Coordinates of C-alpha atoms in Angstrom, one line a residue:
M1 CA 58.5 87.1 -129.4
R2 CA 59.7 85.8 -132.8
D3 CA 61.0 82.3 -131.7
D4 CA 57.6 81.9 -130.0
A5 CA 56.0 82.6 -133.7
N6 CA 58.5 80.3 -135.3
A7 CA 57.7 77.4 -133.0
E8 CA 53.9 78.0 -133.5
D9 CA 54.5 78.1 -137.3
V10 CA 56.4 74.7 -137.2
T11 CA 53.8 73.1 -134.9
L12 CA 50.7 74.2 -137.0
G13 CA 53.0 72.8 -140.2
R14 CA 53.3 69.5 -138.5
I15 CA 49.5 69.3 -137.6
E16 CA 48.9 70.1 -141.4
T17 CA 51.1 67.5 -142.3
E18 CA 49.7 65.1 -139.8
V19 CA 46.1 65.6 -140.9
A20 CA 46.9 65.3 -144.3
L21 CA 48.5 61.8 -143.7
L22 CA 45.7 60.7 -141.7
M23 CA 43.2 61.4 -144.3
R24 CA 45.2 59.6 -147.2
L25 CA 46.2 56.7 -145.0
G26 CA 42.8 56.4 -143.2
E27 CA 41.2 55.7 -146.8
A28 CA 44.2 53.8 -148.1
T29 CA 43.8 51.5 -144.9
R30 CA 40.2 51.0 -145.5
R31 CA 40.7 50.3 -149.1
A32 CA 43.6 47.6 -148.4
S33 CA 41.6 46.0 -145.4
G34 CA 41.0 42.5 -146.3
T35 CA 37.4 42.3 -144.8
A36 CA 34.2 42.6 -147.2
E37 CA 32.6 44.5 -144.6
H38 CA 34.6 47.6 -145.4
R39 CA 33.4 47.5 -148.8
V40 CA 29.7 47.0 -148.4
L41 CA 29.1 50.7 -148.3
D42 CA 30.9 53.7 -149.9
R43 CA 32.2 56.3 -147.7
A44 CA 29.3 58.6 -148.4
A45 CA 26.4 56.3 -148.0
Y46 CA 28.4 55.6 -144.6
V47 CA 28.4 58.9 -143.3
I48 CA 24.7 59.7 -144.5
L49 CA 23.4 56.5 -142.8
R50 CA 25.3 57.2 -139.5
H51 CA 23.8 60.8 -139.5
L52 CA 20.4 59.7 -140.2
A53 CA 20.6 56.9 -137.6
A54 CA 21.9 59.3 -135.0
A55 CA 19.6 62.6 -136.0
G56 CA 16.5 60.9 -137.4
P57 CA 14.8 61.1 -140.8
Q58 CA 15.5 64.5 -142.7
N59 CA 15.0 66.2 -145.9
V60 CA 17.9 66.4 -148.6
S61 CA 18.4 70.1 -147.8
A62 CA 18.8 69.5 -144.1
L63 CA 21.0 66.6 -144.5
A64 CA 23.1 68.5 -147.2
T65 CA 23.6 71.7 -144.8
R66 CA 24.6 69.1 -141.8
L67 CA 27.0 67.3 -144.2
N68 CA 28.4 70.6 -145.5
L69 CA 27.5 69.3 -149.1
D70 CA 25.9 70.6 -151.9
G71 CA 22.2 69.6 -152.2
S72 CA 22.5 68.2 -155.7
T73 CA 25.3 66.0 -154.6
V74 CA 23.3 64.5 -151.6
T75 CA 20.2 64.1 -154.2
R76 CA 22.2 61.9 -156.2
Q77 CA 23.6 59.9 -153.3
V78 CA 20.5 59.7 -151.9
S79 CA 18.9 58.1 -155.3
A80 CA 21.8 55.6 -155.5
M81 CA 21.3 54.7 -151.9
Q82 CA 17.4 54.4 -152.5
R83 CA 17.8 52.2 -155.4
D84 CA 20.1 50.0 -153.1
G85 CA 17.5 49.6 -150.8
L86 CA 19.5 51.5 -147.9
I87 CA 17.2 54.2 -147.4
A88 CA 13.3 55.1 -147.9
R89 CA 11.9 58.3 -148.7
T90 CA 8.4 59.2 -147.0
P91 CA 6.3 62.5 -146.8
D92 CA 7.7 65.3 -144.9
P93 CA 5.4 65.7 -141.9
A94 CA 6.2 69.4 -141.8
D95 CA 6.2 70.1 -145.4
G96 CA 3.3 67.8 -147.6
R97 CA 5.4 68.7 -150.7
G98 CA 8.7 67.3 -149.7
T99 CA 10.1 64.0 -148.4
V100 CA 12.4 63.0 -145.6
I101 CA 15.0 60.4 -145.7
S102 CA 15.5 57.5 -143.3
P103 CA 17.6 54.5 -143.2
T104 CA 15.9 51.1 -143.9
A105 CA 16.8 48.0 -141.9
A106 CA 19.2 46.8 -144.7
G107 CA 20.8 50.0 -144.5
L108 CA 21.2 50.2 -140.9
Q109 CA 22.4 46.7 -140.9
R110 CA 25.1 47.4 -143.4
M111 CA 26.2 50.7 -141.6
A112 CA 26.7 48.5 -138.4
A113 CA 28.7 46.1 -140.5
V114 CA 31.1 48.9 -141.6
R115 CA 31.3 50.3 -138.2
A116 CA 32.1 46.9 -136.4
A117 CA 34.7 46.2 -139.0
R118 CA 36.2 49.6 -138.5
T119 CA 36.3 49.6 -134.5
R120 CA 38.0 46.5 -135.0
L121 CA 40.5 47.8 -137.4
Y122 CA 41.4 50.8 -135.1
G123 CA 41.6 48.4 -132.0
D124 CA 44.1 46.5 -134.2
I125 CA 46.1 49.7 -135.1
L126 CA 45.9 51.1 -131.5
A127 CA 46.5 47.7 -129.8
G128 CA 49.8 48.8 -128.4
W129 CA 48.5 52.1 -127.1
T130 CA 47.5 52.6 -123.6
P131 CA 43.7 53.3 -122.8
D132 CA 44.5 56.7 -121.6
D133 CA 46.2 57.5 -124.8
R134 CA 43.3 56.1 -127.0
E135 CA 41.0 58.1 -124.6
S136 CA 43.0 61.3 -125.2
L137 CA 43.2 61.0 -129.0
A138 CA 39.4 60.5 -129.2
D139 CA 39.0 63.3 -127.3
L140 CA 41.5 65.7 -129.3
L141 CA 39.9 64.4 -132.6
H142 CA 36.7 65.3 -131.4
R143 CA 37.7 68.5 -130.5
L144 CA 39.2 69.0 -134.2
N145 CA 36.3 68.1 -135.5
D146 CA 34.1 70.5 -133.6
A147 CA 36.5 73.3 -134.6
L148 CA 36.3 71.9 -138.2
E149 CA 32.7 71.9 -138.3
S150 CA 32.4 75.3 -136.6
R151 CA 34.6 76.8 -139.2
T152 CA 32.7 75.6 -142.0
R153 CA 29.2 76.6 -140.4
R154 CA 30.8 80.6 -140.4
R155 CA 30.8 80.3 -144.2

């Protein structure tokens, strides 16, 4: 039984190392990319715009909860994005005292440019992989993200 536990520890250690490398290399690859599309949005703005485009207008509190961020952090990011014309604030129909945030056409356009550039980049990086391997990677990454998200919700 101890051999199985040791093998599991080794596997989990490999996973931890690979995830750490993935995060570091993913960001380094984005920064080193020669295309301007990768730099038209910072990472935080891209994530916020992607979420708003998928989920629709939200107040800052709901956005912070969904992104697992502190409300003050999201407020600062949203303020900067509003100054840059990437998002708009409108009265919250559920609570007239509050506002909801939604992407502007310019914000959606920039997000689409970044997404397309990232898709092309990963297409190049994974060009030697079979379609089945790409699909498996996408499925496994989705499962990992779901597990990570579930864990953060329980805390």
